[in-house]
Coordinates of C-alpha atoms and ligand atoms in Angstrom, one line a residue:
X13 CA 117.9 132.6 149.8
X14 CA 117.6 132.5 146.0
X15 CA 115.2 130.9 143.6
X16 CA 118.0 128.7 142.4
X17 CA 116.8 125.8 144.5
X18 CA 113.5 125.6 142.5
X19 CA 114.6 126.5 139.0
X20 CA 113.8 123.1 137.6
X21 CA 110.2 123.3 138.8
X22 CA 108.0 124.3 135.8
X23 CA 105.5 125.9 138.2
X24 CA 108.1 128.2 139.8
X25 CA 109.4 128.9 136.3
X26 CA 106.0 130.0 135.3
X27 CA 105.5 132.1 138.4
X28 CA 108.8 133.7 137.6
X29 CA 107.8 134.4 134.0
X30 CA 104.7 136.1 135.2
X31 CA 106.7 138.4 137.4
X32 CA 109.0 139.2 134.5
X33 CA 106.1 140.0 132.2
X34 CA 104.5 142.3 134.7
X35 CA 107.8 144.1 135.4
X36 CA 108.4 144.5 131.6
X37 CA 105.0 146.2 131.4
X38 CA 106.2 148.6 134.1
X39 CA 104.4 147.1 137.1
X40 CA 105.7 145.9 140.5
X41 CA 105.4 142.1 140.9
X42 CA 106.5 139.8 143.7
X43 CA 105.8 136.3 144.9
X44 CA 103.7 136.5 148.0
X45 CA 102.5 134.6 151.1
X46 CA 102.6 130.8 151.4
X47 CA 105.1 130.1 148.7
X48 CA 107.6 132.5 150.2
X49 CA 107.2 130.8 153.6
X50 CA 107.4 127.3 152.1
X51 CA 110.5 128.1 150.1
X52 CA 112.2 129.6 153.2
X53 CA 111.3 126.4 155.1
X54 CA 112.7 124.3 152.3
X55 CA 109.3 122.9 151.4
X56 CA 108.2 122.7 147.8
X57 CA 105.3 125.2 147.6
X58 CA 101.9 123.8 146.8
X59 CA 101.2 126.8 144.6
X60 CA 102.7 130.2 143.8
X61 CA 100.9 133.5 144.3
X62 CA 102.0 136.7 142.7
X63 CA 101.2 140.2 144.1
X64 CA 101.3 143.2 141.9
X65 CA 100.3 146.9 141.7
X66 CA 98.6 146.1 138.3
X67 CA 94.8 146.2 138.6
X68 CA 92.8 143.1 137.7
X69 CA 91.8 144.7 134.4
X70 CA 95.5 145.4 133.6
X71 CA 96.5 141.9 134.5
X72 CA 93.8 140.5 132.2
X73 CA 94.9 142.9 129.4
X74 CA 98.5 141.9 129.8
X75 CA 98.0 138.1 129.8
X76 CA 95.0 138.0 127.5
X77 CA 91.4 136.9 128.2
X78 CA 92.1 133.4 127.0
X79 CA 94.7 132.8 129.7
X80 CA 93.0 134.6 132.6
X81 CA 90.1 133.9 134.9
X82 CA 88.9 136.7 137.1
X83 CA 88.3 134.4 140.1
X84 CA 87.9 137.1 142.7
X85 CA 87.9 140.3 140.6
X86 CA 86.2 142.2 143.3
X87 CA 89.1 141.3 145.6
X88 CA 91.6 141.9 142.9
X89 CA 92.5 138.3 142.1
X90 CA 93.0 136.9 138.6
X91 CA 94.1 133.4 137.8
X92 CA 96.6 133.1 135.1
X93 CA 96.9 129.7 133.5
X94 CA 100.1 128.2 132.0
X95 CA 100.4 126.9 128.5
X96 CA 101.0 123.4 129.7
X97 CA 99.5 121.5 132.7
X98 CA 102.9 121.2 134.3
X99 CA 103.1 125.0 134.6
X100 CA 99.9 125.0 136.6
X101 CA 98.1 128.2 137.5
X102 CA 99.2 131.3 139.4
X103 CA 96.9 133.6 141.3
X104 CA 97.9 137.2 140.5
X105 CA 96.5 139.5 143.2
X106 CA 96.6 143.3 143.3
X107 CA 98.2 144.7 146.4
X108 CA 95.1 145.4 148.6
X109 CA 94.0 146.5 152.0
X110 CA 90.8 145.1 153.4
X111 CA 87.9 147.4 154.4
X112 CA 85.7 146.6 157.4
X113 CA 84.8 143.0 158.0
X114 CA 81.1 142.2 157.9
X115 CA 80.2 138.7 158.8
X116 CA 83.2 137.5 160.8
X117 CA 84.8 136.3 157.6
X118 CA 84.8 138.7 154.6
X119 CA 85.8 142.3 154.1
X120 CA 83.0 144.6 152.9
X121 CA 85.4 146.2 150.4
X122 CA 89.0 146.3 149.3
X123 CA 91.2 149.2 148.4
X124 CA 94.3 148.9 146.2
X125 CA 97.4 149.9 148.0
X126 CA 101.2 149.4 148.5
X127 CA 103.0 146.2 149.0
X128 CA 103.6 147.1 152.6
X129 CA 99.9 147.6 153.4
X130 CA 99.2 144.4 151.5
X131 CA 101.5 142.6 153.9
X132 CA 99.7 144.0 156.9
X133 CA 96.3 142.6 155.9
X134 CA 97.7 139.1 155.8
X135 CA 97.1 136.7 158.7
X136 CA 100.4 135.5 160.2
X137 CA 103.9 137.0 160.0
X138 CA 105.2 133.8 158.3
X139 CA 102.5 134.2 155.7
X140 CA 103.1 138.0 155.2
X141 CA 106.4 138.0 153.3
X142 CA 107.2 138.8 149.6
X143 CA 110.0 137.3 147.5
X144 CA 111.6 139.0 144.5
X145 CA 112.4 136.0 142.3
X146 CA 114.6 138.1 140.0
X147 CA 116.8 139.6 142.7
X148 CA 116.4 136.5 144.9
X149 CA 115.6 138.6 148.0
X150 CA 112.9 138.4 150.6
X151 CA 110.9 141.5 151.3
X152 CA 109.7 141.3 154.8
X153 CA 107.6 144.1 156.4
X154 CA 106.3 142.0 159.3
X155 CA 109.3 140.2 160.8
X156 CA 108.2 137.0 159.2
X157 CA 111.8 135.8 158.7
X158 CA 112.5 136.3 162.4
X159 CA 109.4 134.3 163.4
X160 CA 110.4 131.5 160.9
X161 CA 113.8 131.3 162.6
X162 CA 112.2 131.3 166.0
X163 CA 109.6 128.8 164.8
X164 CA 106.8 131.0 166.1
X165 CA 103.3 131.5 164.7
X166 CA 102.2 135.0 165.3
X167 CA 99.3 137.1 164.1
X168 CA 100.2 140.2 162.2
X169 CA 99.1 143.2 164.3
X170 CA 96.7 142.9 167.2
X171 CA 95.6 139.2 167.4
X172 CA 92.2 140.0 168.9
X173 CA 91.4 142.4 166.1
X174 CA 92.7 140.0 163.4
X175 CA 90.7 137.0 164.7
X176 CA 87.6 139.2 165.2
X177 CA 87.7 140.3 161.6
X178 CA 88.0 136.8 160.2
X179 CA 87.3 133.9 162.5
X180 CA 88.6 131.3 160.0
X181 CA 92.1 132.6 160.9
X182 CA 91.8 130.8 164.3
X183 CA 91.7 127.4 162.5
X184 CA 94.4 128.4 160.1
X185 CA 96.5 129.4 163.1
X186 CA 96.2 125.9 164.6
X187 CA 96.9 124.3 161.3
X188 CA 100.0 126.3 160.6
X189 CA 101.4 126.0 164.1
X190 CA 100.9 122.2 164.3
X191 CA 101.8 121.2 160.7
X192 CA 105.0 123.2 160.9
X193 CA 105.5 122.3 164.6
X194 CA 105.8 125.9 165.5
X195 CA 105.2 127.4 168.9
X196 CA 102.2 129.7 169.0
X197 CA 102.9 133.2 170.3
X198 CA 101.2 133.7 173.6
X199 CA 99.0 136.6 172.8
X200 CA 98.0 134.9 169.5
X201 CA 97.0 131.8 171.5
X202 CA 95.2 133.9 174.2
X203 CA 93.2 135.6 171.5
X204 CA 92.1 132.3 170.1
X205 CA 91.0 131.0 173.5
X206 CA 89.0 134.2 174.0
X207 CA 87.3 134.1 170.6
X208 CA 87.1 130.3 170.0
X209 CA 83.3 130.3 170.6
X210 CA 82.9 132.5 167.5
X211 CA 84.3 129.9 165.2
X212 CA 80.8 128.8 164.3
X213 CA 80.4 132.0 162.3
X214 CA 82.6 130.4 159.7
X215 CA 80.8 128.3 157.1
X216 CA 80.7 124.5 157.6
X217 CA 82.5 124.0 154.3
X218 CA 85.5 126.0 155.4
X219 CA 85.6 124.4 158.9
X220 CA 85.5 121.0 157.3
X221 CA 88.2 121.9 154.8
X222 CA 90.6 123.0 157.7
X223 CA 89.7 120.0 159.9
X224 CA 90.4 117.6 157.0
X225 CA 93.8 119.1 156.3
X226 CA 94.8 118.9 160.0
X227 CA 93.5 115.3 160.4
X228 CA 95.3 114.2 157.2
X229 CA 98.6 115.5 158.4
X230 CA 101.1 113.4 160.5
X231 CA 101.0 116.2 163.1
X232 CA 97.3 115.4 163.6
X233 CA 97.8 114.6 167.3
X234 CA 99.2 118.1 167.9
X235 CA 96.3 119.7 166.0
X236 CA 93.8 117.7 168.1
X237 CA 95.5 118.8 171.3
X238 CA 95.6 122.4 170.3
X239 CA 92.0 122.4 169.0
X240 CA 91.0 121.0 172.4
X241 CA 93.1 123.3 174.5
X242 CA 92.0 126.4 172.6
X243 CA 88.3 125.6 172.9
X244 CA 87.9 125.3 169.2
X245 CA 87.2 121.6 169.1
X246 CA 84.1 121.8 171.5
X247 CA 82.7 124.4 169.1
X248 CA 83.3 122.5 165.8
X249 CA 82.6 119.0 167.2
X250 CA 80.3 119.6 170.2
X251 CA 79.1 116.0 169.8
X252 CA 82.4 114.8 171.2
X253 CA 81.8 116.6 174.5
X254 CA 78.2 116.1 175.2
X255 CA 76.2 113.4 176.9
X256 CA 77.4 110.0 178.1
X257 CA 79.9 109.8 175.2
X258 CA 82.2 112.7 176.1
X259 CA 85.9 112.3 175.1
X260 CA 87.1 114.4 178.1
X261 CA 88.4 111.4 180.1
X262 CA 90.0 109.9 176.9
X263 CA 92.0 112.8 175.7
X264 CA 95.5 111.2 176.2
X265 CA 94.4 108.0 174.6
X266 CA 93.0 109.8 171.6
X267 CA 96.2 111.9 171.3
X268 CA 98.3 108.8 171.4
X269 CA 96.2 107.0 168.9
X270 CA 96.3 109.9 166.5
X271 CA 100.1 110.1 167.0
X272 CA 100.5 106.4 166.2
X273 CA 98.1 106.4 163.2
X274 CA 100.0 105.8 160.0
X275 CA 97.8 107.1 157.2
X276 CA 97.8 110.0 154.8
X277 CA 94.0 110.3 154.9
X278 CA 91.8 112.1 157.4
X279 CA 89.1 109.4 157.5
X280 CA 90.8 107.0 159.9
X281 CA 91.7 109.9 162.1
X282 CA 88.2 111.1 162.3
X283 CA 87.0 107.6 162.9
X284 CA 89.3 107.4 165.9
X285 CA 87.9 110.7 167.3
X286 CA 84.3 109.6 166.7
X287 CA 84.6 106.0 168.0
X288 CA 82.9 107.1 171.3
X289 CA 79.8 108.0 169.4
X290 CA 79.1 104.5 168.2
X291 CA 76.7 102.3 170.2
X292 CA 78.7 99.2 170.8
X293 CA 75.8 97.3 172.2
X294 CA 73.5 98.0 169.2
X295 CA 72.2 95.0 167.4
X296 CA 72.3 96.5 163.9
X297 CA 75.4 98.0 162.5
X298 CA 73.5 100.8 160.8
X299 CA 72.1 102.1 164.1
X300 CA 75.5 101.7 165.8
X301 CA 77.1 104.3 163.5
X302 CA 74.0 106.5 163.0
X303 CA 75.3 109.2 165.4
X304 CA 78.5 109.3 163.3
X305 CA 76.6 109.4 160.1
X306 CA 74.5 112.4 161.4
X307 CA 77.7 114.2 162.5
X308 CA 79.3 113.7 159.1
X309 CA 76.2 114.9 157.4
X310 CA 76.1 118.0 159.6
X311 CA 79.8 118.7 158.5
X312 CA 78.7 118.4 154.9
X313 CA 81.2 115.6 154.2
X314 CA 81.0 113.9 150.8
X315 CA 79.1 110.6 150.8
X316 CA 82.2 108.7 150.0
X317 CA 84.0 110.2 153.0
X318 CA 81.1 109.6 155.3
X319 CA 80.8 106.0 154.1
X320 CA 84.6 105.5 154.7
X321 CA 84.4 106.8 158.3
X322 CA 81.3 104.8 159.1
X323 CA 82.7 101.6 157.5
X324 CA 85.9 101.9 159.5
X325 CA 84.0 102.4 162.8
X326 CA 81.6 99.6 162.0
X327 CA 84.5 97.2 161.1
X328 CA 86.6 98.2 164.1
X329 CA 83.8 96.8 166.3
X330 CA 84.1 93.5 164.4
X331 CA 87.8 93.0 164.5
X332 CA 88.0 91.1 167.8
X333 CA 89.5 87.6 167.4
X334 CA 89.9 88.1 163.7
X335 CA 92.2 85.1 163.3
X336 CA 89.5 82.7 164.5
X337 CA 86.8 84.1 162.2
X338 CA 85.9 82.3 159.0
X339 CA 87.6 83.3 155.8
X340 CA 84.3 84.3 154.3
X341 CA 84.2 87.1 157.0
X342 CA 87.9 88.0 156.8
X343 CA 88.3 88.2 153.0
X344 CA 85.6 90.7 152.2
X345 CA 86.8 92.9 155.1
X346 CA 90.3 93.0 153.7
X347 CA 89.1 93.3 150.1
X348 CA 87.3 96.5 151.0
X349 CA 88.9 99.7 149.5
X350 CA 89.4 101.2 152.9
X351 CA 90.9 98.1 154.5
X352 CA 94.3 99.6 154.9
X353 CA 92.7 102.6 156.7
X354 CA 90.8 100.3 159.0
X355 CA 93.9 98.4 159.9
X356 CA 95.8 101.6 160.5
X357 CA 93.1 102.8 162.9
X358 CA 92.9 99.5 164.6
X359 CA 96.7 99.3 165.1
X360 CA 96.9 102.8 166.4
X361 CA 94.0 102.4 168.9
X362 CA 95.5 99.1 170.2
X363 CA 98.9 100.7 170.7
X364 CA 97.4 103.8 172.4
X365 CA 95.4 101.6 174.8
X366 CA 98.5 99.4 175.5
X367 CA 96.7 96.4 174.1
X368 CA 98.2 93.9 171.9
X369 CA 97.5 94.6 168.2
X370 CA 97.1 90.9 167.4
X371 CA 94.0 91.3 165.2
X372 CA 95.4 94.1 163.1
X373 CA 98.8 92.4 162.8
X374 CA 97.1 89.2 161.7
X375 CA 95.1 91.1 159.1
X376 CA 98.2 93.1 157.8
X377 CA 100.0 89.8 157.4
X378 CA 97.1 88.2 155.6
X379 CA 96.6 91.3 153.4
X380 CA 100.2 91.3 152.4
X381 CA 100.1 87.7 151.3
X382 CA 96.9 87.7 149.3
X383 CA 96.1 89.5 146.1
X384 CA 92.8 91.3 145.5
X385 CA 91.7 88.5 143.3
X386 CA 92.3 86.0 146.1
X387 CA 90.4 88.1 148.6
X388 CA 87.6 88.8 146.2
X389 CA 87.5 86.0 143.6
X390 CA 85.0 85.9 140.7
X391 CA 81.9 84.1 141.9
X392 CA 81.7 80.5 140.7
X393 CA 77.9 80.6 140.0
X394 CA 75.2 83.2 139.6
X395 CA 71.4 83.6 139.9
X396 CA 70.6 81.8 136.7
X397 CA 72.4 78.7 137.9
X398 CA 70.1 78.6 140.9
X399 CA 67.0 79.3 138.8
X400 CA 68.0 76.5 136.4
X401 CA 67.3 74.1 139.2
X402 CA 63.7 75.3 139.3
X403 CA 64.1 77.6 142.4
X404 CA 61.5 80.3 142.1
X405 CA 62.4 84.0 142.2
X406 CA 62.7 85.2 145.8
X407 CA 65.0 85.4 148.8
X408 CA 65.9 81.7 148.6
X409 CA 68.1 82.5 145.6
X410 CA 70.1 85.0 147.5
X411 CA 70.4 82.6 150.4
X412 CA 71.7 79.8 148.3
X413 CA 74.2 82.1 146.5
X414 CA 75.5 83.3 149.8
X415 CA 76.1 79.8 151.1
X416 CA 77.9 78.8 148.0
X417 CA 79.9 82.1 148.0
X418 CA 80.9 81.5 151.6
X419 CA 82.0 78.0 150.8
X420 CA 84.1 79.4 148.0
X421 CA 85.7 82.0 150.2
X422 CA 86.3 79.4 152.9
X423 CA 88.2 77.4 150.2
X424 CA 85.9 74.4 150.6
X425 CA 85.1 74.4 146.9
X426 CA 87.6 75.3 144.2
X427 CA 85.8 75.3 140.9
X428 CA 82.4 75.7 139.2
X429 CA 81.7 72.0 139.1
X430 CA 82.1 71.7 142.9
X431 CA 80.0 74.9 143.3
X432 CA 77.2 73.4 141.2
X433 CA 77.4 70.1 143.1
X434 CA 77.1 72.0 146.4
X435 CA 74.2 74.0 145.0
X436 CA 72.3 70.8 143.9
X437 CA 72.8 69.2 147.3
X438 CA 71.4 72.3 149.0
X439 CA 68.5 72.7 146.6
X440 CA 67.3 69.1 146.7
X441 CA 65.5 68.4 150.0
Ligands
ATP522 P1 98.5 126.7 152.2 O1 98.2 127.0 150.7 O2 99.7 125.8 152.3 O3 97.3 126.4 153.0 P2 99.0 129.5 152.2 O4 99.7 130.4 153.2 O5 99.5 129.6 150.8 O6 99.1 128.1 152.8 P3 96.4 130.3 151.2 O7 95.1 130.0 151.8 O8 96.8 129.7 149.9 O9 97.5 129.8 152.3 O10 96.6 131.9 151.1 C1 97.7 132.5 150.5 C2 98.1 133.7 151.4 O11 97.0 134.6 151.5 C3 98.5 133.4 152.8 O12 99.8 133.0 152.9 C4 98.2 134.7 153.5 O13 99.2 135.7 153.3 C5 96.9 135.2 152.8 N1 95.7 134.7 153.5 C6 95.0 133.6 153.2 N2 93.9 133.5 153.9 C7 93.9 134.6 154.7 C8 93.0 135.0 155.7 N3 91.9 134.3 156.1 N4 93.3 136.2 156.4 C9 94.4 136.9 156.0 N5 95.3 136.5 155.1 C10 95.0 135.4 154.4
MG523 MG1 98.6 128.6 149.2

């Protein structure tokens, strides 16, 4: 393996330049961790990390204060920024070994050390390798290359000890195993099953971050299954397992729906998982999705994400017999910014349940043949047109506007004159 494959990438060029500069100043410098793994797998790395024996102060001195940000100076990490956006940023981290872990997540202290020791503090063998981008060689103290070949995810060292130190690694293990479709080493998996109940020691933010990445990935069905089987899912989403809405009897259907889901976003996947929590018989849509809204809030999801999940669930419940519903119902549904996610979830659920996906197919077809301006045309009239007829301020204005709007969407009126004529006929008793 050489770095030839990625020479044209300005980010890898920048990461190479940083290594050269550190070496010229007499330091050791290597690419480390995820970028080495990704490159060996033939994946373009998301970002490049450099590991060095230079201390953070030496790194800052070498690259200058203007181009460096000490993001985790106490852990020995300095961000070096490129001269152009295309070069991105590279995290330069001093070889370190972690001291005792305090809160199930963070080491109390770090000690600068050799590259070999730095490899041993990393989480999984496939994440524990270095790459010398000048010589084009992998430096592997942890048999990471072997495990890459065997497609095995394995904790470095004693899995129980490693997961006890930092519980977040349990979620990372599931993410790496499923997104790469690797087999999980038995003792690594055993340790997760044993310690899964401790995942709640990890901050909600980090749990959500991992969950989102897993649910946004095409291998989301594998992640769901592994999270369930390891006991992690009942810890991070206990709502799914409690009360009359337990998903236990629905696991295969959910797996299948997630497998069939075609979307790059996590929201429709989460909606599929949470569908059980909605009250189908509820009269108001707000109360129907309230348990989901509560769960999203507990997970500290962004409002926009929560709204997307709730809207998808709310709309899924209204998709039955879509073809026979009026256009003034159909068009706003399909004009919504999350319509594609809704239809993806609807198709996936229908396929998983072995039901015909008629409603979703009809909607896809309609969506593909109508532009946004056809689905959501400019209104033909507004409130002042209604008031000009002497209608006083109040709910009647809104009601009249809605009737005219619906007639427009239903294609019963085509222009402003027709809209005003309809309005006059409605307003005069
Ligand atoms: P990706 O960025 O695609 O999620 P990555 O492996 O690059 O994967 P990062 O979170 O960017 O993951 O971390 C970079 C490297 O730091 C990892 O490859 C691993 O060597 C090490 N690392 C990250 N998090 C941990 C952790 N919780 N415990 C031990 N080592 C870790
Ligand atoms: Mg990374």
